[in-house]
XYZ file of C-alpha atoms in Angstrom:
725
model
C -139.293 120.502 126.839
C -139.577 122.776 129.859
C -138.662 126.435 130.009
C -135.138 127.446 130.835
C -134.471 130.969 132.058
C -131.541 132.540 130.209
C -128.507 132.895 132.467
C -126.843 136.231 133.108
C -123.882 134.880 131.190
C -125.938 134.269 128.055
C -127.626 137.666 128.383
C -124.245 139.365 128.747
C -122.940 137.510 125.720
C -125.915 138.574 123.669
C -125.465 142.222 124.660
C -121.791 142.022 123.730
C -122.850 140.718 120.330
C -125.204 143.706 120.016
C -122.417 146.165 120.842
C -120.014 144.558 118.378
C -122.595 144.321 115.600
C -124.429 147.636 115.815
C -122.375 150.090 117.879
C -118.731 149.472 116.966
C -118.178 150.605 113.348
C -117.777 147.687 110.955
C -116.286 148.226 107.522
C -118.673 145.628 106.077
C -121.832 146.742 107.906
C -123.688 149.232 105.724
C -127.116 148.908 107.363
C -127.463 149.904 111.008
C -130.034 151.837 112.996
C -130.456 154.511 115.616
C -133.425 155.945 117.490
C -134.734 157.710 114.382
C -134.482 155.235 111.539
C -132.537 152.653 109.668
C -129.165 153.996 108.583
C -128.031 152.872 105.129
C -124.488 153.752 104.099
C -124.384 156.332 106.874
C -127.656 158.004 105.878
C -130.861 157.969 107.900
C -133.808 156.970 105.725
C -137.585 157.254 105.808
C -138.559 154.057 104.004
C -141.842 153.168 102.320
C -142.278 149.439 101.732
C -144.873 147.097 100.253
C -145.539 143.386 100.587
C -145.478 141.294 97.412
C -145.389 137.536 98.022
C -143.559 135.821 95.186
C -145.609 132.544 95.180
C -148.860 134.490 94.920
C -148.051 135.685 91.408
C -146.103 134.206 88.499
C -142.455 134.991 87.653
C -143.679 136.591 84.441
C -145.681 139.077 86.551
C -142.863 139.952 88.941
C -141.014 142.639 86.916
C -144.201 144.602 86.243
C -145.383 144.346 89.852
C -142.014 145.533 91.159
C -141.881 148.415 88.684
C -145.401 149.528 89.620
C -144.346 149.443 93.271
C -141.364 151.630 92.451
C -143.512 154.012 90.413
C -145.844 154.189 93.410
C -143.047 155.628 95.525
C -141.870 152.502 97.335
C -138.289 151.989 98.498
C -138.607 148.410 99.760
C -140.334 145.164 98.776
C -141.215 142.951 101.727
C -141.903 139.234 101.436
C -142.241 136.176 103.587
C -140.254 133.031 102.825
C -142.623 130.083 102.450
C -141.092 127.030 104.122
C -143.679 124.503 102.932
C -143.181 125.603 99.334
C -139.404 125.322 99.575
C -139.089 122.074 101.557
C -142.104 119.903 100.655
C -140.262 116.829 101.979
C -137.529 116.750 104.641
C -134.243 117.766 103.034
C -135.785 118.006 99.555
C -135.719 121.638 98.471
C -137.564 123.466 95.717
C -136.669 126.938 94.445
C -138.117 126.933 90.943
C -140.950 128.720 89.132
C -143.144 130.681 91.603
C -140.790 129.646 94.419
C -137.643 131.036 92.772
C -136.787 133.307 95.683
C -133.347 134.257 94.361
C -134.788 135.365 91.029
C -137.409 137.457 92.803
C -134.867 139.198 95.042
C -132.575 139.875 92.093
C -135.441 141.453 90.171
C -136.054 143.771 93.109
C -132.377 144.717 93.021
C -132.524 145.381 89.274
C -135.380 147.802 89.911
C -133.238 149.684 92.445
C -135.330 148.767 95.490
C -134.474 147.172 98.823
C -135.833 143.948 100.375
C -137.097 143.074 103.840
C -136.809 139.270 103.907
C -139.209 137.804 106.473
C -137.693 134.352 106.909
C -139.942 133.469 109.819
C -140.146 130.627 109.062
C -143.668 130.834 110.515
C -145.518 133.279 108.265
C -149.256 133.076 109.120
C -150.267 135.035 105.973
C -153.535 133.102 105.491
C -151.219 130.478 103.978
C -151.657 126.730 104.403
C -150.489 125.684 107.896
C -148.950 129.130 108.337
C -146.107 128.174 106.010
C -145.035 125.105 107.970
C -144.535 121.927 105.938
C -147.028 119.237 106.936
C -144.281 116.679 107.524
C -143.094 118.816 110.437
C -146.223 117.817 112.391
C -144.998 114.228 112.449
C -141.423 114.728 113.639
C -141.226 112.651 116.842
C -141.569 114.709 120.017
C -142.209 117.990 118.240
C -144.083 120.948 119.723
C -144.415 124.002 117.490
C -143.163 127.480 118.360
C -141.955 126.798 121.872
C -138.779 125.749 123.658
C -138.750 122.348 121.980
C -135.554 120.847 120.594
C -137.002 119.044 117.525
C -138.836 122.182 116.438
C -135.905 124.496 117.068
C -133.545 122.197 115.175
C -135.803 122.168 112.106
C -136.423 125.920 112.290
C -132.730 126.726 112.618
C -131.799 124.425 109.740
C -134.234 126.114 107.370
C -133.364 129.639 108.536
C -129.666 128.972 108.020
C -130.438 127.426 104.625
C -132.110 130.627 103.450
C -129.452 132.924 104.916
C -126.694 130.830 103.338
C -128.448 130.943 99.965
C -128.795 134.722 100.124
C -125.129 135.109 101.087
C -123.934 132.796 98.325
C -125.860 134.892 95.801
C -124.473 138.149 97.254
C -127.912 139.491 98.119
C -127.353 141.214 101.466
C -126.777 144.948 101.266
C -123.172 144.780 102.462
C -122.523 142.416 99.542
C -124.060 144.798 97.053
C -127.479 143.194 97.268
C -130.883 144.622 98.138
C -131.640 142.921 101.486
C -131.524 145.518 104.260
C -133.662 143.724 106.871
C -134.566 140.206 107.933
C -137.343 138.954 110.190
C -137.394 135.954 112.505
C -140.639 134.487 113.872
C -143.884 136.372 113.288
C -146.412 137.976 115.622
C -145.285 135.780 118.498
C -145.850 138.294 121.297
C -149.596 137.604 121.633
C -148.800 133.878 121.790
C -146.478 134.114 124.788
C -149.277 134.317 127.333
C -150.960 131.157 126.009
C -147.996 129.053 124.898
C -146.835 128.092 128.365
C -143.545 128.135 130.182
C -141.386 127.616 127.095
C -142.619 130.684 125.224
C -140.298 133.428 126.434
C -137.195 131.289 126.316
C -138.135 130.233 122.772
C -138.524 133.863 121.650
C -135.138 134.700 123.178
C -133.580 131.669 121.463
C -135.115 132.604 118.081
C -133.649 136.102 118.257
C -130.241 134.837 119.290
C -130.245 132.143 116.608
C -131.157 134.695 113.930
C -128.495 137.210 114.924
C -125.992 134.355 115.014
C -126.425 133.769 111.284
C -124.406 136.965 110.711
C -126.528 138.452 107.962
C -124.895 141.839 108.425
C -128.310 143.532 108.477
C -130.683 144.237 111.365
C -133.277 141.653 112.388
C -136.844 142.512 113.341
C -139.569 140.681 115.279
C -143.086 141.980 114.707
C -145.605 142.218 117.556
C -142.884 141.102 119.961
C -142.648 143.667 122.744
C -139.858 141.834 124.550
C -137.661 141.300 121.478
C -134.125 141.175 122.912
C -131.349 143.447 121.676
C -130.250 143.946 118.979
C -133.495 142.795 117.387
C -136.000 145.583 116.643
C -139.598 145.012 117.711
C -142.118 146.326 115.189
C -145.848 146.963 114.893
C -148.560 145.327 112.764
C -152.113 146.649 112.503
C -154.585 149.012 110.893
C -152.965 151.843 112.882
C -149.618 152.029 114.654
C -149.239 155.636 115.789
C -149.638 154.379 119.371
C -146.544 152.178 119.053
C -143.058 152.739 120.450
C -140.160 150.272 120.326
C -139.030 148.612 123.544
C -135.769 150.583 123.692
C -135.205 154.290 123.124
C -132.321 153.598 120.720
C -134.443 151.558 118.300
C -136.386 153.076 115.383
C -140.186 153.079 115.173
C -141.180 150.617 112.439
C -144.508 149.383 111.056
C -144.070 146.076 109.247
C -147.741 145.542 108.384
C -149.989 148.482 107.580
C -153.070 146.542 106.523
C -154.358 147.930 103.216
C -157.539 145.876 103.478
C -158.271 142.375 104.700
C -158.472 138.819 103.414
C -161.593 137.168 102.018
C -162.906 133.886 103.393
C -165.382 131.621 101.641
C -168.762 132.497 103.120
C -167.578 135.952 104.183
C -168.113 139.374 102.670
C -165.271 141.070 100.789
C -163.486 143.749 102.878
C -162.363 147.126 101.519
C -160.378 149.848 103.251
C -160.947 153.413 102.045
C -157.699 154.969 100.863
C -158.492 158.157 102.798
C -158.307 156.199 106.045
C -155.246 154.183 105.004
C -153.375 157.375 104.122
C -154.544 158.961 107.380
C -153.157 155.994 109.331
C -149.781 156.203 107.586
C -149.548 159.977 108.016
C -150.385 159.602 111.724
C -147.502 157.162 112.077
C -144.993 159.319 110.195
C -145.955 162.521 112.010
C -145.405 160.780 115.345
C -141.853 159.756 114.388
C -142.257 156.508 112.454
C -139.593 155.904 109.849
C -140.503 152.592 108.157
C -143.969 151.728 106.832
C -144.817 148.554 104.950
C -148.158 148.076 103.213
C -149.552 144.599 103.784
C -150.425 143.916 101.031
C -149.208 146.149 98.187
C -150.065 143.336 95.777
C -151.949 140.448 97.346
C -152.150 138.071 94.406
C -153.658 134.596 94.321
C -153.586 131.517 96.549
C -152.887 129.175 93.664
C -153.373 125.457 94.088
C -154.065 124.402 97.646
C -151.905 127.058 99.318
C -154.783 128.951 100.993
C -154.963 128.462 104.747
C -157.507 129.536 107.286
C -159.260 127.163 106.880
C -161.808 128.582 104.411
C -159.518 131.299 103.021
C -160.568 132.155 99.461
C -158.336 131.616 96.447
C -158.201 135.348 95.802
C -155.773 137.162 98.094
C -156.538 140.541 96.537
C -156.583 142.236 99.969
C -157.922 145.474 98.435
C -154.264 146.255 97.746
C -152.986 149.183 95.625
C -152.098 146.664 92.888
C -154.961 144.244 92.440
C -154.882 140.455 92.207
C -154.383 140.614 88.440
C -151.504 143.112 88.536
C -153.566 146.176 87.573
C -153.494 149.464 89.456
C -156.361 149.920 91.892
C -157.367 153.541 91.568
C -157.589 155.821 93.381
C -155.722 153.825 96.071
C -152.433 153.443 94.199
C -152.309 157.030 92.959
C -153.352 158.642 96.237
C -150.690 156.755 98.164
C -148.097 157.632 95.517
C -148.877 161.317 96.036
C -148.515 160.935 99.802
C -145.162 159.198 99.388
C -143.911 162.140 97.320
C -144.916 164.520 100.095
C -143.228 162.394 102.765
C -140.037 162.215 100.717
C -140.036 165.990 100.348
C -140.257 166.209 104.136
C -137.560 163.584 104.762
C -134.654 165.986 105.541
C -136.653 167.429 108.423
C -138.198 164.121 109.528
C -134.829 162.405 110.095
C -133.416 165.298 112.091
C -135.098 164.736 115.445
C -138.362 164.568 117.331
C -141.434 166.664 116.536
C -142.692 169.683 118.404
C -146.425 169.327 119.004
C -148.723 172.345 118.885
C -152.402 172.258 119.787
C -154.449 174.070 117.143
C -157.955 173.248 118.416
C -160.022 170.648 120.217
C -159.384 168.035 117.528
C -156.485 169.664 115.688
C -152.726 169.489 116.198
C -149.511 170.353 114.393
C -146.467 168.092 114.447
C -143.464 170.158 113.402
C -139.974 168.928 112.497
C -137.000 171.260 112.133
C -133.388 170.454 111.338
C -130.254 172.375 112.237
C -129.701 173.061 108.557
C -133.033 174.841 108.230
C -135.286 172.090 106.896
C -138.849 172.287 108.223
C -141.876 170.028 107.784
C -145.300 170.125 109.409
C -148.234 167.715 109.696
C -151.556 169.382 110.446
C -154.199 166.964 111.725
C -157.960 167.021 112.301
C -159.274 164.000 114.204
C -162.942 164.996 114.135
C -165.114 162.280 112.594
C -167.481 164.508 110.632
C -166.506 168.171 110.711
C -163.879 169.936 108.644
C -161.832 172.639 110.308
C -159.913 175.779 109.419
C -156.797 176.169 111.553
C -154.177 178.877 111.842
C -150.567 177.765 111.644
C -147.635 180.162 111.418
C -150.107 182.932 110.746
C -151.697 181.250 107.737
C -155.080 179.488 107.447
C -155.325 175.826 106.438
C -158.518 173.894 105.718
C -158.540 170.356 107.084
C -161.299 167.885 106.130
C -162.600 165.582 108.854
C -160.339 162.694 109.839
C -157.382 163.941 107.831
C -153.812 165.182 107.868
C -152.186 167.763 105.600
C -148.460 167.499 104.887
C -146.426 170.700 104.571
C -142.893 169.649 103.516
C -141.630 173.241 103.909
C -143.912 174.226 106.819
C -145.720 176.541 104.392
C -147.400 174.761 101.501
C -149.865 171.930 102.023
C -148.968 169.625 99.142
C -151.106 166.663 100.251
C -154.145 165.941 102.360
C -155.072 162.382 103.257
C -158.816 162.893 102.685
C -158.524 164.922 99.475
C -158.312 162.326 96.724
C -157.324 163.785 93.355
C -156.800 160.495 91.513
C -159.907 159.480 89.513
C -161.752 156.334 90.589
C -161.418 153.527 88.048
C -163.814 150.604 88.110
C -162.406 147.418 86.553
C -164.492 145.570 83.993
C -164.823 141.805 83.596
C -165.808 141.199 79.971
C -166.692 137.734 78.606
C -164.363 136.505 75.864
C -165.589 132.946 75.403
C -167.415 129.886 76.662
C -166.580 126.176 76.619
C -167.738 122.857 75.224
C -167.580 120.204 77.919
C -167.165 116.493 78.367
C -167.467 114.859 81.784
C -166.288 111.997 83.953
C -168.028 111.060 87.209
C -166.387 109.526 90.235
C -167.734 106.121 91.301
C -169.096 106.834 94.786
C -169.412 103.151 95.581
C -166.000 101.823 94.530
C -162.778 101.443 96.492
C -159.422 101.723 94.747
C -156.462 99.372 95.096
C -154.729 101.853 97.412
C -157.486 101.626 100.049
C -156.483 100.393 103.511
C -158.385 99.314 106.623
C -157.849 100.281 110.260
C -159.743 99.928 113.500
C -161.468 103.171 114.423
C -161.427 106.719 113.096
C -158.186 108.496 112.213
C -157.423 112.177 111.823
C -157.412 113.144 108.156
C -154.051 114.876 107.719
C -152.250 112.055 109.530
C -153.385 109.823 106.660
C -153.177 112.168 103.664
C -150.221 114.290 104.762
C -152.163 116.950 102.875
C -151.343 115.424 99.485
C -155.049 115.753 98.732
C -158.029 117.637 100.138
C -159.982 114.385 100.194
C -160.131 111.299 102.392
C -162.775 108.570 102.157
C -163.976 106.931 105.388
C -165.942 103.732 104.628
C -167.511 101.205 106.985
C -170.181 98.504 106.846
C -173.239 98.160 109.076
C -175.166 94.931 109.383
C -178.904 95.388 109.799
C -180.921 92.461 111.157
C -184.042 91.471 109.273
C -186.211 92.011 112.361
C -185.375 95.738 112.685
C -188.630 97.629 113.226
C -187.715 100.416 110.787
C -187.792 97.890 107.939
C -191.512 97.556 108.612
C -192.404 101.110 109.619
C -190.230 103.005 107.123
C -189.005 105.332 109.887
C -185.388 105.281 108.794
C -182.460 105.274 111.254
C -180.760 108.549 112.050
C -177.033 108.888 111.247
C -174.953 111.510 113.056
C -171.334 112.260 112.147
C -169.066 114.643 114.056
C -166.083 116.053 112.179
C -163.242 118.436 112.955
C -163.850 119.890 109.477
C -164.139 121.157 107.007
C -166.789 119.686 104.672
C -168.200 116.228 103.967
C -170.447 114.170 101.742
C -172.273 111.180 103.205
C -173.151 108.212 100.970
C -175.231 105.197 101.959
C -175.181 102.140 99.694
C -173.819 104.247 96.854
C -176.429 106.993 97.113
C -175.750 110.540 98.252
C -177.488 111.037 101.595
C -176.393 114.611 102.220
C -173.544 116.985 102.905
C -172.335 119.385 105.571
C -169.754 122.161 105.754
C -168.343 124.621 108.250
C -167.071 128.182 108.025
C -164.119 130.395 108.832
C -165.228 131.045 112.408
C -166.410 127.500 113.052
C -164.703 124.819 110.951
C -166.077 121.904 112.993
C -169.169 120.321 111.514
C -171.838 117.736 112.169
C -173.970 115.807 109.725
C -177.312 114.472 110.834
C -180.058 112.839 108.834
C -182.301 109.848 108.370
C -180.779 107.322 105.985
C -182.435 104.596 103.958
C -181.009 101.152 104.812
C -181.894 97.541 104.063
C -181.585 94.237 105.883
C -178.089 92.776 105.677
C -174.836 94.626 104.970
C -175.027 98.394 104.359
C -172.135 100.539 103.177
C -171.614 103.987 104.688
C -168.999 106.168 102.970
C -168.010 109.636 104.140
C -165.917 111.866 101.890
C -164.132 114.320 104.179
C -162.803 117.458 102.526
C -160.191 119.887 103.844
C -160.423 123.547 102.818
C -156.943 124.690 103.816
C -155.109 124.111 107.071
C -155.205 126.628 109.911
C -152.520 129.315 109.721
C -152.769 130.900 113.165
C -153.011 129.656 116.739
C -151.105 127.545 119.228
C -149.560 124.077 119.023
C -149.979 123.293 115.345
C -149.004 119.701 116.078
C -152.354 119.149 117.834
C -154.699 120.587 115.215
C -157.136 118.136 113.653
C -159.134 117.743 110.462
C -161.551 115.083 109.320
C -164.019 112.647 110.880
C -162.996 112.053 114.475
C -166.423 110.966 115.644
C -168.477 109.954 117.222
C -170.330 108.366 114.306
C -173.650 107.043 115.610
C -176.682 105.293 114.160
C -179.876 105.676 116.194
C -183.401 104.410 115.740
C -182.427 100.743 115.889
C -184.034 98.048 118.019
C -180.988 98.253 120.276
C -181.289 102.038 120.494
C -178.092 103.748 119.310
C -175.087 101.984 117.811
C -171.689 103.719 117.947
C -169.779 102.999 114.737
C -166.660 104.938 115.710
C -164.510 102.023 116.847
C -165.341 99.433 114.226
C -163.267 98.778 111.109
C -163.025 101.646 108.642
C -161.520 101.535 105.176
C -159.614 104.623 104.056
C -158.829 105.918 100.601
C -156.696 109.008 100.009
C -157.882 111.296 97.243
C -160.316 110.810 94.393
C -159.886 108.428 91.491
C -159.524 111.305 89.052
C -156.808 112.854 91.211
C -154.861 109.617 91.468
C -155.062 109.147 87.685
C -154.013 112.760 87.101
C -156.892 113.423 84.732
C -156.335 117.166 85.156
C -153.147 116.785 83.091
C -152.767 116.306 79.347
C -151.293 112.825 79.737
C -153.666 111.703 82.497
C -156.852 112.969 80.895
C -156.751 110.141 78.340
C -156.791 107.477 81.074
C -160.586 107.669 81.557
C -163.616 107.647 79.288
C -165.141 111.124 79.024
C -168.861 111.331 78.311
C -171.540 113.942 77.761
C -171.552 117.301 79.565
C -173.889 116.251 82.363
C -174.580 118.928 84.942
C -175.589 119.161 88.586
C -174.006 115.848 89.602
C -171.719 115.648 92.647
C -168.093 114.567 92.254
C -167.924 115.116 88.511
C -164.937 116.168 86.412
C -165.432 118.453 83.400
C -162.947 118.889 80.558
C -162.686 121.416 77.755
C -160.106 122.932 75.403
C -159.821 126.609 74.526
C -157.602 129.089 72.728
C -155.989 132.048 74.451
C -157.798 135.311 73.616
C -155.890 137.999 71.775
C -154.347 140.907 73.715
C -152.474 140.785 76.994
C -155.359 141.637 79.306
C -155.480 139.517 82.483
C -157.894 136.586 82.356
C -160.213 134.879 84.814
C -162.886 132.210 84.916
C -166.396 133.169 85.979
C -167.439 130.198 88.116
C -170.714 131.613 89.443
C -172.777 128.768 87.935
C -170.829 126.110 89.823
C -170.860 124.786 93.387
C -167.546 123.839 95.001
C -164.337 122.305 93.698
C -160.976 122.920 92.045
C -159.737 124.187 88.653
C -156.729 123.240 86.521
C -155.394 124.882 83.351
C -152.766 122.906 81.443
C -152.130 120.890 84.596
C -151.605 123.980 86.788
C -153.953 124.238 89.763
C -155.747 127.603 89.683
C -157.101 126.959 93.178
C -160.246 126.038 95.052
C -163.550 127.603 94.047
C -166.717 127.760 96.133
C -169.295 129.799 94.267
C -172.200 128.261 96.161
C -170.980 129.636 99.496
C -172.780 132.962 99.692
C -171.279 135.796 101.671
C -172.811 136.972 104.916
C -171.960 140.171 106.734
C -172.771 143.879 106.928
C -172.552 145.520 103.505
C -174.173 148.810 104.458
C -172.685 152.096 103.286
C -169.618 153.264 105.187
C -167.607 156.422 105.634
C -163.836 156.651 105.426
C -163.849 158.584 108.707
C -163.547 156.770 112.005
C -161.514 153.832 113.155
C -161.411 151.115 110.520
C -162.010 147.448 111.239
C -162.173 144.555 108.796
C -165.983 144.369 108.942
C -166.577 148.090 108.347
C -166.643 148.448 104.543
C -167.714 145.224 102.842
C -169.305 144.057 99.593
C -170.746 140.847 98.081
C -173.262 140.142 100.863
C -175.693 137.552 99.529
C -173.463 136.827 96.539
C -170.506 134.481 96.112
C -167.532 135.444 98.248
C -165.436 134.903 95.130
C -166.834 134.756 91.608
C -163.765 135.175 89.371
C -160.629 133.016 89.417
C -157.375 134.334 87.970
C -155.872 132.439 85.022
C -152.266 133.649 84.549
C -151.449 134.461 80.937
C -148.090 132.722 81.236
C -149.842 129.398 81.885
C -151.512 129.486 78.477
C -150.528 128.349 74.997
C -151.849 130.195 71.951
C -154.267 127.318 71.330
C -155.349 123.936 72.662
C -155.329 124.814 76.362
C -156.718 122.095 78.636
C -159.239 123.231 81.252
C -160.359 120.698 83.878
C -162.885 121.426 86.629
C -163.635 119.124 89.558
C -167.144 119.814 90.831
C -167.791 118.385 94.301
C -171.389 119.500 94.845
C -173.050 119.759 91.459
C -173.256 122.787 89.191
C -173.955 123.910 85.641
C -170.715 123.944 83.616
C -172.465 125.589 80.665
C -172.398 128.818 82.701
C -168.604 128.907 83.054
C -167.115 131.735 80.979
C -163.647 133.099 80.328
C -163.439 136.827 81.027
C -160.794 139.512 80.637
C -160.128 142.218 83.220
C -159.629 145.765 82.042
C -159.552 149.205 83.632
């Protein structure tokens, strides 16, 4: 639907709503804002927040994670709301187990912290399809994230569903709950220039729709410079000291201070030095920022098939202060905790007004805050990349390491420096606690199941699977005449297959001919190879595999996966034969998936044999007892190729040990502008080696472990390990 410019009447009405909601005192409204900060119960606040995504950990982990966040000096827990987890089918809602949003928010309240609820409902987050349910792609006439009525209707319905649920549970701050902020949309500003004429009107509509839900708390839109009043536009990035809100009466807020970066299969593992992270936060606070959220504070795990990308790894550790397993990452957690203490000591001065800036040298400055009641706080900065500096401030000398800031909460004593890390470094250990005895079951590459169906031509994968499985079989038959020259010469025909991604196996007459796979920066793939054929009918089967659906970009409704062609066979007497438009038989999923052999009940439906290794499309089964102690557990999958893991029927996630990481893993300094490729590890090794097994998913004994190996690996090398610090 085309763009419609908002009328002056609608703009006036929206501004009236702003005045009523945020300027005129409201006996129920306990969270407002001014140019300095959020105002909670009449008090300006400097707020430190951290992202913890409830589906990326288990409910049993939540209380400990929240308490560690509180102990680390946080005031707020920030989380997205994951639409595809909550509405897997239209109108069918799920809020249990890892998706029990109400339970999570109430636990935050019990800990005495606040919540920033990022309803979106687009989340990005390296999450499958950016949080959108797959069924949304197939709503007639839909166009994602633009001025499109079918999309807006679905988005509004879900947003109102979440707001209504929070209200009914009394979870907004004015009701006595912890929610002080809500977010609509997500990082839409950069999309406006490429989304066409409906972009700006859609952003305006989204803001108006959100405010109209009457949450009683302010709404934010991140990376949205033209966010209309009363919505606050906020910053996301490695640094945000350059950022100012679009109106002078809005506070300066940083909704994503990136603590590290995500890992993709085939990519190196990013790390952000805590000295630089602390420096970035201190730069923001000294400039007048009043809300900082660490993305992530605990990254967790992309359990099951929730990872997006495509090619996002199962681990979403993010180099966060609390690691994937729920353990403190030191010195990152402790150093940030110490900084938060210093900022809180300076809060009375910070909320009083704007800083006075004093030049102390070529690279050195002082940002000084003073209140009318006598509070004083100073931030002394040295932006030099390699040289420390001694500066004079208020007649006293202060030593500043390179690329650092010292915080003086009383304008006298430097209680914290961003580059001076006092917390000891702790290296986690992964210690083996047991191996496994395996039985196996191999998929029949040459058989079609009863649920197979035939169509003319090639069809996009997700349109057939609706993402119920990573796998879709494409099968066709090729008749080879007896007079083909290659039957005499042995120069076999050449098969080429073009796919939108993400990986594929090619079988000819029941034999594996080869495989191909893409990567995070280039998911599209092509297979090419000579294939052995005989006179008469030949069967070509292609197993197309998805590795997560894209989570960022434009027009999600147009994104494709799977074999779209062309599929060509060359080297024939006729030259090249295009197979794309002939009849193809489709089968969704693997036989083992459809029988549920990863579950206790389904595993008895097939005959399990010896522990054969290095065979493609093979299932492995074992039983094990839970090790003593409460240490977090993981599976070392370094001996395997590519596949998925289940424990007691719960999907641990995708593994891809055979995909070795490429990148620059040279030594790096904390000083200087950070980027996601600056400080990396694992080059030449697996992008991810260990896969988290939540303790709460285990029984004391008799736990069922099932591994689906797509490529071929050695299951005898799989070990259970515990993580300790």
